[in-house]
Coordinates of C-alpha atoms in Angstrom, one line a residue:
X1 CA 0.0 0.0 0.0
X2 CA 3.0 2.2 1.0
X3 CA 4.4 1.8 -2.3
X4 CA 1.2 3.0 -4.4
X5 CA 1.2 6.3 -2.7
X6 CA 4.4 6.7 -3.2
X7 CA 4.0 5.9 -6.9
X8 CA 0.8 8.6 -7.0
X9 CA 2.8 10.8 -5.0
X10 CA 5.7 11.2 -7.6
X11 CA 3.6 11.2 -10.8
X12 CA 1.5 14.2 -9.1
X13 CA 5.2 16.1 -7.8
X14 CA 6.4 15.3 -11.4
X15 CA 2.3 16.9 -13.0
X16 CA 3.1 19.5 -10.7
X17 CA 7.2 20.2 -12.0
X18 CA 6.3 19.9 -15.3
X19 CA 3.4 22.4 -15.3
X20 CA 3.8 25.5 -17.4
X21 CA 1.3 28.8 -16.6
X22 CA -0.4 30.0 -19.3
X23 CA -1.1 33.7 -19.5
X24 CA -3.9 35.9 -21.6
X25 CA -4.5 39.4 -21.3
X26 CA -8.2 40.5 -21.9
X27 CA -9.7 43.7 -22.2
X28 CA -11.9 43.9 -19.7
X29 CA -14.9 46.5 -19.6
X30 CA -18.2 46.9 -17.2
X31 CA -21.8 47.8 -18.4
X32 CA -22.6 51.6 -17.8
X33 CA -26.5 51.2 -19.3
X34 CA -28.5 48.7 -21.6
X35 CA -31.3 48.1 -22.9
X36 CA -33.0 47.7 -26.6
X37 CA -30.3 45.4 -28.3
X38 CA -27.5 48.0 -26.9
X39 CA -25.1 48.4 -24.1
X40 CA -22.4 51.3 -23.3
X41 CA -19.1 49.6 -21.8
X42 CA -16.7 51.6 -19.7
X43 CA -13.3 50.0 -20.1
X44 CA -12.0 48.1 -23.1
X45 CA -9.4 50.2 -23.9
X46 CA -7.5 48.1 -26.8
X47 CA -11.1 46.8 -28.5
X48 CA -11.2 47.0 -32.4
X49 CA -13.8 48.0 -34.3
X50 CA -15.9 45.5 -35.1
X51 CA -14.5 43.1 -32.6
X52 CA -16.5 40.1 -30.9
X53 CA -16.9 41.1 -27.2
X54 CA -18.6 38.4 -24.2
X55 CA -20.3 39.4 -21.7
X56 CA -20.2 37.5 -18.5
X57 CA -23.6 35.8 -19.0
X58 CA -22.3 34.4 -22.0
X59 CA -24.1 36.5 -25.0
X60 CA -22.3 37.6 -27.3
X61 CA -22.1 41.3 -28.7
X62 CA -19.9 43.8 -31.3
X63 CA -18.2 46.7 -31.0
X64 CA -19.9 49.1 -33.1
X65 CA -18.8 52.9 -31.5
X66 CA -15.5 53.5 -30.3
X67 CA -15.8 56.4 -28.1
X68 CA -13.5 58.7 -26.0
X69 CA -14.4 57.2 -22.7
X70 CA -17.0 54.1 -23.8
X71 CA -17.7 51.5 -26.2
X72 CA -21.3 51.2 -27.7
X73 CA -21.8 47.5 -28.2
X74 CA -24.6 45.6 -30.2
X75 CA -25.8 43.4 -28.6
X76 CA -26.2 39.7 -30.9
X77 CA -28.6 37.4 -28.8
X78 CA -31.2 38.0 -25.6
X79 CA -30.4 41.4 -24.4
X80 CA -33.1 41.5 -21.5
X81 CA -30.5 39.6 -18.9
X82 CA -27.9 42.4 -20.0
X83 CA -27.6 44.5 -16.6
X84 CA -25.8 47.3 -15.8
X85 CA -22.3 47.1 -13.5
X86 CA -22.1 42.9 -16.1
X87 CA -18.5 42.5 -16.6
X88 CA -17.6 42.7 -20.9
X89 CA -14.3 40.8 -22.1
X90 CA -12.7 41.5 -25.7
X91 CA -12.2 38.2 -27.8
X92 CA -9.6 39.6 -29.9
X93 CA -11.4 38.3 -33.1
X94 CA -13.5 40.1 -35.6
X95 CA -17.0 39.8 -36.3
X96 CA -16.7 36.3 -38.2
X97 CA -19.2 33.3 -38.9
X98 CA -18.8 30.2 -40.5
X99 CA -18.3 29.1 -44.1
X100 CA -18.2 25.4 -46.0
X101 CA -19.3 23.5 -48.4
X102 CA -20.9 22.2 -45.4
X103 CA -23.3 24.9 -45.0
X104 CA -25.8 23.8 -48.5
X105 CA -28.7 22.6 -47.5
X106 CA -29.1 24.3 -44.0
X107 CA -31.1 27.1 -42.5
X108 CA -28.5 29.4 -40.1
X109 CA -29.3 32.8 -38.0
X110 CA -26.9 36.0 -38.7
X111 CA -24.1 34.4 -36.8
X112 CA -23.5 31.2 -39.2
X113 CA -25.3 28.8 -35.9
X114 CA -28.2 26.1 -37.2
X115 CA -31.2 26.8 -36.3
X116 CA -33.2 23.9 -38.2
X117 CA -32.8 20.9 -36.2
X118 CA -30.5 19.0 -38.4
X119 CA -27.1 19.1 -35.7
X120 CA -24.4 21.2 -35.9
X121 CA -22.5 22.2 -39.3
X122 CA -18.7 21.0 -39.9
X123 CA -17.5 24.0 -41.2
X124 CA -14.0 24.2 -42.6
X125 CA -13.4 28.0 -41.4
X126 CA -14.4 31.1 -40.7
X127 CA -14.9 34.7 -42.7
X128 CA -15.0 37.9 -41.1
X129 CA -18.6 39.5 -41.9
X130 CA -17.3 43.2 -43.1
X131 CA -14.5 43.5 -45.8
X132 CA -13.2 45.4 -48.2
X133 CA -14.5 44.7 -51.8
X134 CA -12.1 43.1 -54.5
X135 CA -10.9 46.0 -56.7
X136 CA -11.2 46.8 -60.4
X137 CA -8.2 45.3 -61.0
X138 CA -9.1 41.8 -59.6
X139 CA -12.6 41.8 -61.6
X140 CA -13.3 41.0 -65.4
X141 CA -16.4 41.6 -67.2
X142 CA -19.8 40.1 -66.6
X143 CA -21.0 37.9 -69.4
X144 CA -22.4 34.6 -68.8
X145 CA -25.8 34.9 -67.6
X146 CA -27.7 33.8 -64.8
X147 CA -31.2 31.9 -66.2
X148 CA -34.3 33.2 -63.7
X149 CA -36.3 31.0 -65.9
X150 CA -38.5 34.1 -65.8
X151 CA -39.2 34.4 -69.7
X152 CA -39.9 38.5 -69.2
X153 CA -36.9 38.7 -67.1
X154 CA -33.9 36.3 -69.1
X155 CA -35.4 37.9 -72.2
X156 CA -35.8 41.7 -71.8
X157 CA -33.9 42.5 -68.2
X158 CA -31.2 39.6 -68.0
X159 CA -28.8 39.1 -65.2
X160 CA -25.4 38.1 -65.7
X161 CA -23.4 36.3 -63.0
X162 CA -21.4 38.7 -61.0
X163 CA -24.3 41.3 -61.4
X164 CA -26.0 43.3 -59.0
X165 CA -29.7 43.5 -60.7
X166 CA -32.5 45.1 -57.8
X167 CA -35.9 43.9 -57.7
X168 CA -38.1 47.0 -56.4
X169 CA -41.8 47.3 -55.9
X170 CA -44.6 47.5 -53.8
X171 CA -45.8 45.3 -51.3
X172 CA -47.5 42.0 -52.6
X173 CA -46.3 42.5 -56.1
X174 CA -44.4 39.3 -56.3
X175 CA -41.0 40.5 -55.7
X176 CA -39.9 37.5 -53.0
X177 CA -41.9 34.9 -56.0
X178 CA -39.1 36.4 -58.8
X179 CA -36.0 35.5 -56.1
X180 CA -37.3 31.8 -55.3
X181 CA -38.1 30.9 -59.2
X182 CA -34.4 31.8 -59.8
X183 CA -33.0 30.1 -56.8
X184 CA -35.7 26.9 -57.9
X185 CA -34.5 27.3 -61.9
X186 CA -30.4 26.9 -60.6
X187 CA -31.0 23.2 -60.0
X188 CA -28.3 21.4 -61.7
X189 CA -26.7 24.5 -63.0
X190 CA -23.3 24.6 -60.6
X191 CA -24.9 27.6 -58.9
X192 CA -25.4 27.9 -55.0
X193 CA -28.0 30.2 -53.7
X194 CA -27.8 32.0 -50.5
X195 CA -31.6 33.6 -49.5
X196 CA -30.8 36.2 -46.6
X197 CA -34.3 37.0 -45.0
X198 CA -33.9 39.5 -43.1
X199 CA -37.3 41.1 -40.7
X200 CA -39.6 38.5 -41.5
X201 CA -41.9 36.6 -40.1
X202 CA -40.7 33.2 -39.3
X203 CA -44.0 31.5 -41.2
X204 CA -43.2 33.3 -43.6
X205 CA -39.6 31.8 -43.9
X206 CA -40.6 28.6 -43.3
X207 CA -43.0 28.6 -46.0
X208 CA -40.2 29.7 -48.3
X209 CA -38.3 26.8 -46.8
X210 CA -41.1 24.5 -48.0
X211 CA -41.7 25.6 -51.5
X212 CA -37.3 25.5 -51.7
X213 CA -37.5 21.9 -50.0
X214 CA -40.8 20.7 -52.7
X215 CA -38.9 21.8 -55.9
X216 CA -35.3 20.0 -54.3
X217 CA -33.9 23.4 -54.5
X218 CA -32.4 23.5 -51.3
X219 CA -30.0 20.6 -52.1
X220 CA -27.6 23.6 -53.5
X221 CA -29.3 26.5 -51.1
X222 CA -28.6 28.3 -47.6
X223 CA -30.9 30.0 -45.7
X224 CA -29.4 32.9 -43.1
X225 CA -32.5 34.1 -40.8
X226 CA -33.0 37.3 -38.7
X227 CA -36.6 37.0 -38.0
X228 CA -38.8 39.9 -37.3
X229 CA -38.8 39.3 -33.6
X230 CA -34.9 39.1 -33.1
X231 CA -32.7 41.9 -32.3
X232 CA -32.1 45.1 -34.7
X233 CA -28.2 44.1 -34.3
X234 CA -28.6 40.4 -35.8
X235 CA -31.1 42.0 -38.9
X236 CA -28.5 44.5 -39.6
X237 CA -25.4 41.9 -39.7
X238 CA -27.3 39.1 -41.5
X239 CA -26.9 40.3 -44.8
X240 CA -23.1 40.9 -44.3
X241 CA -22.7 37.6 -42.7
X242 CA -24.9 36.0 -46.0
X243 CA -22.0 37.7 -47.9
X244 CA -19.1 36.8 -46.6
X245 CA -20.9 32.9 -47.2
X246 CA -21.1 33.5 -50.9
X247 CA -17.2 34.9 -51.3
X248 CA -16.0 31.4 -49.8
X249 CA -17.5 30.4 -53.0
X250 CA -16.7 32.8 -55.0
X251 CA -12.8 33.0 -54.4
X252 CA -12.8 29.3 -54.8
X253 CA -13.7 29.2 -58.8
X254 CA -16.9 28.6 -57.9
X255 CA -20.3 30.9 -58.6
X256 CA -22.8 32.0 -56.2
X257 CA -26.2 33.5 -55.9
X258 CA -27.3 35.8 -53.0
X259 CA -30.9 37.3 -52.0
X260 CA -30.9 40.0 -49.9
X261 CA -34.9 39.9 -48.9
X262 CA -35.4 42.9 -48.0
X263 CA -32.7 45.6 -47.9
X264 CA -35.7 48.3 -46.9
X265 CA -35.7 46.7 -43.5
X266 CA -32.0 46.3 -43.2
X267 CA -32.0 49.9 -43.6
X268 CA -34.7 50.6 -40.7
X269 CA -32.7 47.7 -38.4
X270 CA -29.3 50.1 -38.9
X271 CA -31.4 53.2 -38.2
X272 CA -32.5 51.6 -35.3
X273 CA -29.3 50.8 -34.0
X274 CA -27.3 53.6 -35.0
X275 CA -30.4 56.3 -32.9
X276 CA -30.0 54.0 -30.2
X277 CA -26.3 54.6 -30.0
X278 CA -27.0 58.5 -30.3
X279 CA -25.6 58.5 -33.6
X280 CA -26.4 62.0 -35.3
X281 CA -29.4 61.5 -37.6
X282 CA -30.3 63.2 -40.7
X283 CA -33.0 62.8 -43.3
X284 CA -35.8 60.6 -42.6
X285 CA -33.7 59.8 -39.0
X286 CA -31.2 57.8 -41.3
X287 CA -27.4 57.9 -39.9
X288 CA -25.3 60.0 -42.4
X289 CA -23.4 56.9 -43.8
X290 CA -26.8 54.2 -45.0
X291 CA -25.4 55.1 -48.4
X292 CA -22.2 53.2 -47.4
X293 CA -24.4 50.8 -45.6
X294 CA -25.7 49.2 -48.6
X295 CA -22.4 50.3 -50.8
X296 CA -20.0 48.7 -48.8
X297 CA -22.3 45.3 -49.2
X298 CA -23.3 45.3 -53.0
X299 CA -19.9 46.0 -54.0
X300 CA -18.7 43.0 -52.9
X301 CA -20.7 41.5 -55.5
X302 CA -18.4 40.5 -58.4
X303 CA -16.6 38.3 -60.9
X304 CA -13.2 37.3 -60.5
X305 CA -10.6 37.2 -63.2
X306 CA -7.4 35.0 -62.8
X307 CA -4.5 37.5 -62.0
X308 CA -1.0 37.0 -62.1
X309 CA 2.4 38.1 -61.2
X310 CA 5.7 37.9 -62.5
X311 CA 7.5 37.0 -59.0
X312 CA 11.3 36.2 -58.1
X313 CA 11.5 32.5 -56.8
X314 CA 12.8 32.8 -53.4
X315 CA 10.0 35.1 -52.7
X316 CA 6.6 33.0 -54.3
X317 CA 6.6 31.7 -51.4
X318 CA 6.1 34.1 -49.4
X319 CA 3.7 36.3 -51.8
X320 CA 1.2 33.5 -52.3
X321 CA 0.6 33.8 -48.3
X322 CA -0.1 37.0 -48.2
X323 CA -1.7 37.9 -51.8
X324 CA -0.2 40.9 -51.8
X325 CA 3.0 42.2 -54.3
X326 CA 5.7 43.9 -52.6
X327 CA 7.8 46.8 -53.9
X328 CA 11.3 45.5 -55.6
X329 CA 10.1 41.4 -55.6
X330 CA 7.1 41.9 -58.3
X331 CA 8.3 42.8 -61.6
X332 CA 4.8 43.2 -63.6
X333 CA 1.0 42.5 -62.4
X334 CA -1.7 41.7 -61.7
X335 CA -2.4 40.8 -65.4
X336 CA -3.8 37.6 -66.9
X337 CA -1.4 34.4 -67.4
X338 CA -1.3 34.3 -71.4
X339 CA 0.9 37.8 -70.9
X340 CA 2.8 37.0 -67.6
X341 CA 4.5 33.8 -69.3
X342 CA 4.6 36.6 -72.7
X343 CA 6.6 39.3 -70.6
X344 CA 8.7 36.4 -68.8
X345 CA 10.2 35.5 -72.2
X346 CA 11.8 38.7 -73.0
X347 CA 13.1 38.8 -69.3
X348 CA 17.0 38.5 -69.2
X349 CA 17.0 37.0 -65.6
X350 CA 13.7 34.8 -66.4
X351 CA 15.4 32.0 -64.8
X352 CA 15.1 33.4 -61.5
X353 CA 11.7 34.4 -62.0
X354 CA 8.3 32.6 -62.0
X355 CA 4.4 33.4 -63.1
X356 CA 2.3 33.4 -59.6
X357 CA -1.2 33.5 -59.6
X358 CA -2.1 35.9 -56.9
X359 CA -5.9 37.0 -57.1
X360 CA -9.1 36.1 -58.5
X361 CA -10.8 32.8 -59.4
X362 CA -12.8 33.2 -62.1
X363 CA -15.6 32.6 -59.4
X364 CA -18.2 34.7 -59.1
X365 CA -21.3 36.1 -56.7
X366 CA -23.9 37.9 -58.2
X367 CA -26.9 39.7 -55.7
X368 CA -30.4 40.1 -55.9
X369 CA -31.1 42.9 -53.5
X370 CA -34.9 43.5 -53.1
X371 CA -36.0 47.1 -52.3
X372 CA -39.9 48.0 -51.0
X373 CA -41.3 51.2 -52.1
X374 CA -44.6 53.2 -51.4
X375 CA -46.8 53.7 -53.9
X376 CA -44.4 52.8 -56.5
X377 CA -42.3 55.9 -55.5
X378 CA -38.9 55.1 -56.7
X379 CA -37.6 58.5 -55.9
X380 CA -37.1 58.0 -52.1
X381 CA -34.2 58.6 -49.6
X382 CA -33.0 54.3 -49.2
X383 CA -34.2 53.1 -52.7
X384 CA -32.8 55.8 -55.0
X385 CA -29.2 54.9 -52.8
X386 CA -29.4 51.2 -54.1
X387 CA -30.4 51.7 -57.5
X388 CA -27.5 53.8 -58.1
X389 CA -25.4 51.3 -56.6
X390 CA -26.7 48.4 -58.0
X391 CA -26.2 47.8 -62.6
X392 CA -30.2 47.5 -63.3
X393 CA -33.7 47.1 -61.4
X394 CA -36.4 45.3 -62.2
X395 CA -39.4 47.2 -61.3
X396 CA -42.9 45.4 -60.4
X397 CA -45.8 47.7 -60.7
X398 CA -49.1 47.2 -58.6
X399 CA -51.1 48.1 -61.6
X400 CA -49.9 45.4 -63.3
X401 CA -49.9 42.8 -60.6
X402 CA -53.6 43.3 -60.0
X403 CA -54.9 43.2 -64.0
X404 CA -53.1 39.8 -63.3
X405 CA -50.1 40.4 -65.5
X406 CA -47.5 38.1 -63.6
X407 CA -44.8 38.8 -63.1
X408 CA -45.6 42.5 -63.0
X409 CA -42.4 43.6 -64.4
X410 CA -42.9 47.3 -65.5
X411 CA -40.3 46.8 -68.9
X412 CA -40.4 51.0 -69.8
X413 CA -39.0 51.7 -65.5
X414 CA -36.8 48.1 -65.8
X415 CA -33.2 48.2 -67.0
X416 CA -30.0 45.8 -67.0
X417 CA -26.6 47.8 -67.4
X418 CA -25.4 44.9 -68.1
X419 CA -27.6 43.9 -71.1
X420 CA -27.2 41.4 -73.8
X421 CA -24.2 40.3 -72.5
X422 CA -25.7 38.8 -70.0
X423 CA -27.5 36.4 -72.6
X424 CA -26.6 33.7 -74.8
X425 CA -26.6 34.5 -78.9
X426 CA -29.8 32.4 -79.5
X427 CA -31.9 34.9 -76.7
X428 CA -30.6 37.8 -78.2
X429 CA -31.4 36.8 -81.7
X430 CA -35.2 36.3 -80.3
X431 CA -35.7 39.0 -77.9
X432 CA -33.3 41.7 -79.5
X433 CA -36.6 44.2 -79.8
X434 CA -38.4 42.4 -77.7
X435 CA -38.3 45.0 -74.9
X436 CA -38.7 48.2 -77.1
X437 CA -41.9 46.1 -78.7
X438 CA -43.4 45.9 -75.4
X439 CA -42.9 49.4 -74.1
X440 CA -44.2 50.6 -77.5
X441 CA -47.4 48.3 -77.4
X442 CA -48.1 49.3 -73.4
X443 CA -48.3 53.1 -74.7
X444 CA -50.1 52.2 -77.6
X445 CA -52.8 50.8 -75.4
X446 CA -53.2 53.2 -73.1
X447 CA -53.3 55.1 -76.2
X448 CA -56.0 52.9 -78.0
X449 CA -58.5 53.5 -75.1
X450 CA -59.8 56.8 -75.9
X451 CA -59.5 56.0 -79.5
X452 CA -62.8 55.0 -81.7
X453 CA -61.5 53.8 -84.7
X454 CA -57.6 52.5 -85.4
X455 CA -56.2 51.7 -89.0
X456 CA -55.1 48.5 -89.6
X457 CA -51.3 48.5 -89.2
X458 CA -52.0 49.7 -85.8
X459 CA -54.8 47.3 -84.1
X460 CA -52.2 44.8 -85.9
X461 CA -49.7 45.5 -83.6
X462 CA -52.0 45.9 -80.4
X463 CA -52.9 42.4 -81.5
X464 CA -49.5 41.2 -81.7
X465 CA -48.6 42.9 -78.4
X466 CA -51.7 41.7 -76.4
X467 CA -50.3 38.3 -77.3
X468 CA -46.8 38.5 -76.3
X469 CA -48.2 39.8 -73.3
X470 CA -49.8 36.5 -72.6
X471 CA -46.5 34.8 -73.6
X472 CA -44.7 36.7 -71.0
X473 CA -47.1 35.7 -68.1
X474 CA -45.9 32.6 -65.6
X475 CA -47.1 31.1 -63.3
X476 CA -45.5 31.6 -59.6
X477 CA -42.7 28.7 -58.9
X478 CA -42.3 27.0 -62.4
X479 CA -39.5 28.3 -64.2
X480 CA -38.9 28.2 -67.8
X481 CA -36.2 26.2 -69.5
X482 CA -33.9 28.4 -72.1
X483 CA -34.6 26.2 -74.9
X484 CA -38.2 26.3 -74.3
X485 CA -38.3 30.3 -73.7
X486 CA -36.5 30.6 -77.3
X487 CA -39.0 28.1 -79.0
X488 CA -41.7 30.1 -77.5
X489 CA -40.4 33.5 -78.1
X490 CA -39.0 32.8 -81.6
X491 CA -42.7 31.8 -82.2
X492 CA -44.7 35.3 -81.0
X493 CA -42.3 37.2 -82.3
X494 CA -42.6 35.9 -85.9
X495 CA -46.4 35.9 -86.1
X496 CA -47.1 32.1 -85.6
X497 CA -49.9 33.6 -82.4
X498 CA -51.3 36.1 -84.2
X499 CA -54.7 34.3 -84.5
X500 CA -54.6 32.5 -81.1
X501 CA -57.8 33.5 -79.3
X502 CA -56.0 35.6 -75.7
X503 CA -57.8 33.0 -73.6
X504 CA -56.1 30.1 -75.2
X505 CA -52.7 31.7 -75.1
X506 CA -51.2 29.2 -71.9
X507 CA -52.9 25.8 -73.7
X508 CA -50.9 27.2 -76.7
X509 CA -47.8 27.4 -75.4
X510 CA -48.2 24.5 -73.4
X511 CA -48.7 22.7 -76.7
X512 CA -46.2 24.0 -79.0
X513 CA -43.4 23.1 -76.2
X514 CA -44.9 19.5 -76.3
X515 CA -44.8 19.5 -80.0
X516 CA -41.3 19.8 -80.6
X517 CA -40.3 17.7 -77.7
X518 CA -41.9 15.1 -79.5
X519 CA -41.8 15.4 -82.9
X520 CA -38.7 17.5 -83.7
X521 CA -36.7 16.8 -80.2
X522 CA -33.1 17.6 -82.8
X523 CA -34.0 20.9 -82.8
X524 CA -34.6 21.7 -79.2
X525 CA -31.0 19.4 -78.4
X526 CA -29.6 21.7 -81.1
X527 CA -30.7 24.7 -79.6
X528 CA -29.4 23.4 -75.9
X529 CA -26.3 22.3 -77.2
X530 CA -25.0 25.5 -79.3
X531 CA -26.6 28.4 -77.2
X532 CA -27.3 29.7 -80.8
X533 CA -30.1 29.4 -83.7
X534 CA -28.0 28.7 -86.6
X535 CA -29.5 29.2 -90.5
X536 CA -30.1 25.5 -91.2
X537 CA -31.9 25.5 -87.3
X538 CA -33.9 28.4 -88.4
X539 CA -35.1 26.7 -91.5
X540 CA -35.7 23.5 -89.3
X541 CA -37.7 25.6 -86.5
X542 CA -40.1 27.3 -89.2
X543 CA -40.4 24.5 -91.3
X544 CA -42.1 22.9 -87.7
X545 CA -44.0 25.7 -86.8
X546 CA -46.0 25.8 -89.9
X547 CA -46.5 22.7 -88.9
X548 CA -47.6 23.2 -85.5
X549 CA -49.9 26.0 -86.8
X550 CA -51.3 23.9 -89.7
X551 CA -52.2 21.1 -86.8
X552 CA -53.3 23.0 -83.8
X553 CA -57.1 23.2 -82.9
X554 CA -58.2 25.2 -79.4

């Protein structure tokens, strides 16, 4: 017995010799007031902007005003057990969440955390939620499009991925409908979706959930939640913490989708905040800087080029760690690798010299911000800021919506900067006046009513109009394949409607996409395969149309 104490007596003496103090320093700060999401914390000397804090309770918060003598923090979880004289500690880490692969398929609040009930998420690391935007430099042009399989949309106002295209309307006008069709028509198209709900109702998320989960559109789809009912501080992050999802994505090679639903009540949650925290207001009690609040966010939208350096060896190293060129070790960049291995050719020292790649990866994230107005006034203080931000807005009129013209896009107020490059040559060759046709006929109509009699060029192309009108119209969650909108299009546009009775418009359609799956199926592969109509396909496609015309009853 003597000798097993002795024997747990040394191994404790030696636990004991060969233990090793560990030491942290912590800012360390004490609640002066809180309440409302918000807390003012005397101490914290050495916080960072930004920065993580914990109070002692456990909930976490951010440092969001560095003062002269206190630290406004927003606070990110219950803020009702936040009492004054509660001890605050920094973290010493930024306002991060987590990203992954991992992260498809799940529903997460503003700080990257599950909140569906399926476990916790194996994320491979971590992003902060605020950073600067890549630069012009690091970007290359936008011109492979994004298919909403919304034929008014892809055809007259398309998106291209790396875009920044606003959807804008009035309530109940369908504008939350024209984000889940695109996120439901990206199955199978190597294109993740982020939806970033951000003050709603949690029904009402949940019911997006379930329309994403019936179509198998969540298989390549996250959802970041800051419900109505949660703090003004997780509503304002959530939209930043969505974004810094997508770039993990994006600066992998890889192309992402993000919905920002709604940016009009991101914009109240920062007022909130920001009054809260005494922040000077100014018009309409906004903070002086909710033009960078959305700026600093869309920008960040983009689509990477492949950049490269010309580098000396002994430093590549070095430089691919940091990303970042160094004065007297880069000789030439960032340009594209065809003329880095050209410039290296003519170097007289080549041999101690190598091509780097250094930024971009031809990845890209592309944003759907949505904006609600008032009575269709577009001219207002938060939704004139994002349309000039944004390249394009797609404007749903209540008018419209409720003489059951869905989607209600309002083509004369709707533009795309980006345009037909954002669409592949056999769209363009359909709908290149498609959008100028349309405009025309809607003030033609409006013109037609107080007009008794019309000649006949002109109740021609009020016919012709009325029924492109009807080919536009869709129904809410079933997007429309390319090769079917350009059958379709190619048809109304060449006269092959033109005596379709309006109310049999959707059976004709219906039927003429049936028809050539199943009696000419080589021109629709055609069509799928090239992205193009070619001349021999054009004489193909008319030849069947005739015949579709010469065949179809009502």
């Amino acid at each position: 017995m003597s000798d097993l104490i002795k024997q747990i007596t040394s191994d404790l003496q030696k636990q004991i010799e060969g233990f090793t103090p560990e030491f942290s320093v912590s800012d360390i700060g004490v609640v002066l007031e809180a309440g409302d999401g918000i807390a003012r914390v005397k101490g914290l000397a050495n916080i960072k902007a930004q920065e993580l804090v914990q109070f002692s309770n456990g909930v976490m918060g951010t440092a969001f005003n560095l003062e002269a003598d206190s630290v406004g923090v927003i606070i990110m979880g219950a803020y009702d057990e936040i009492t004054e004289g509660m001890t605050v500690r920094g973290t010493n880490r930024i306002a991060s969440v987590p990203v992954g692969d991992a992260m498809i398929g799940r529903v997460v609040n503003a700080l990257g955390e599950p909140i569906d009930g399926k476990g916790p998420i194996a994320t491979t690391g971590f992003r902060p939620v605020e950073r600067i935007a890549p630069g012009v430099v690091y970007r290359q042009d936008v011109d492979t499009p994004v298919q909403t399989g919304i034929k008014s949309i892809d055809a007259m106002i398309p998106v291209g991925r790396g875009q920044r295209e606003l959807i804008i309307g009035d309530r109940q006008t369908g504008k939350t409908a024209i984000a889940i069709d695109t996120i439901i028509n990206q199955k199978g198209k190597d294109l993740v979706c982020i939806y970033v709900a951000i003050g709603q109702k949690k029904a009402a998320v949940a019911r997006t959930l379930g329309i994403l989960e019936k179509a198998g559109a969540m298989e390549h789809t996250i959802i970041v939640m800051a419900a109505a009912d949660e703090s003004a501080a997780l509503q304002y992050i959530a939209p930043y913490a969505g974004t810094a999802i997508g770039e993990e994505f994006m600066e992998t090679g890889r192309d992402a989708l993000i919905i920002y639903d709604d940016l009009s009540k991101h914009a109240w949650a920062y007022r909130q905040v920001s009054l809260l925290l005494r922040r000077p207001p100014g018009r309409e009690a906004y903070p002086g800087d909710v033009f960078y609040l959305h700026s600093r966010l869309l920008e960040r939208s983009a689509r990477l080029a492949n950049k490269y350096v010309i580098v000396k060896k002994d430093f590549a190293k070095e430089l691919a760690s940091e990303k970042d060129g160094v004065d007297g070790k880069v000789y030439t960049g960032p340009i594209s690798k065809d003329e880095a291995t050209e410039a290296l050719k003519h170097m007289a020292d080549a041999d101690n010299h190598k091509v780097l790649k250094v930024a971009g990866s031809g990845g890209s994230l592309t944003s759907l911000p949505i904006i609600e107005t008032l009575l269709g006034d577009i001219s207002a203080y938060v939704p004139t800021n994002v349309i000039s931000i944004t390249d394009g807005q797609i404007f749903l009129e209540s008018n419209l919506f409720n003489a059951g013209i869905r989607p209600a896009v309002n083509v004369g107020v709707s533009v795309s900067r980006v345009g037909g490059d954002a669409q592949t040559k056999a769209m363009k060759q359909v709908a290149g006046r498609l959008r100028l046709d349309m405009a025309a006929y809607r003030e033609l109509a409006a013109f037609a009513l107080m007009a008794s009699d019309l000649d006949k060029s002109t109740q021609q192309q009020l016919s012709r109009g009325q029924r492109m009108q009807e080919i536009l119209k869709q129904p809410q969650y079933q997007p429309s394949e390319l090769e079917d909108q350009v059958i379709v299009l190619f048809a109304g546009t060449n006269g092959y409607a033109d005596g379709v009775p309006l109310e049999k418009m959707a059976q004709w359609q219906a039927d003429l996409i049936r028809f050539m799956m199943a009696s000419y199926p080589e021109i629709v592969k055609d069509i799928i395969a090239k992205k193009t109509i070619t001349d021999d396909n054009r004489a193909a496609l008319t030849k069947a149309l005739d015949a579709f015309r010469a065949g179809w009853t009502s």
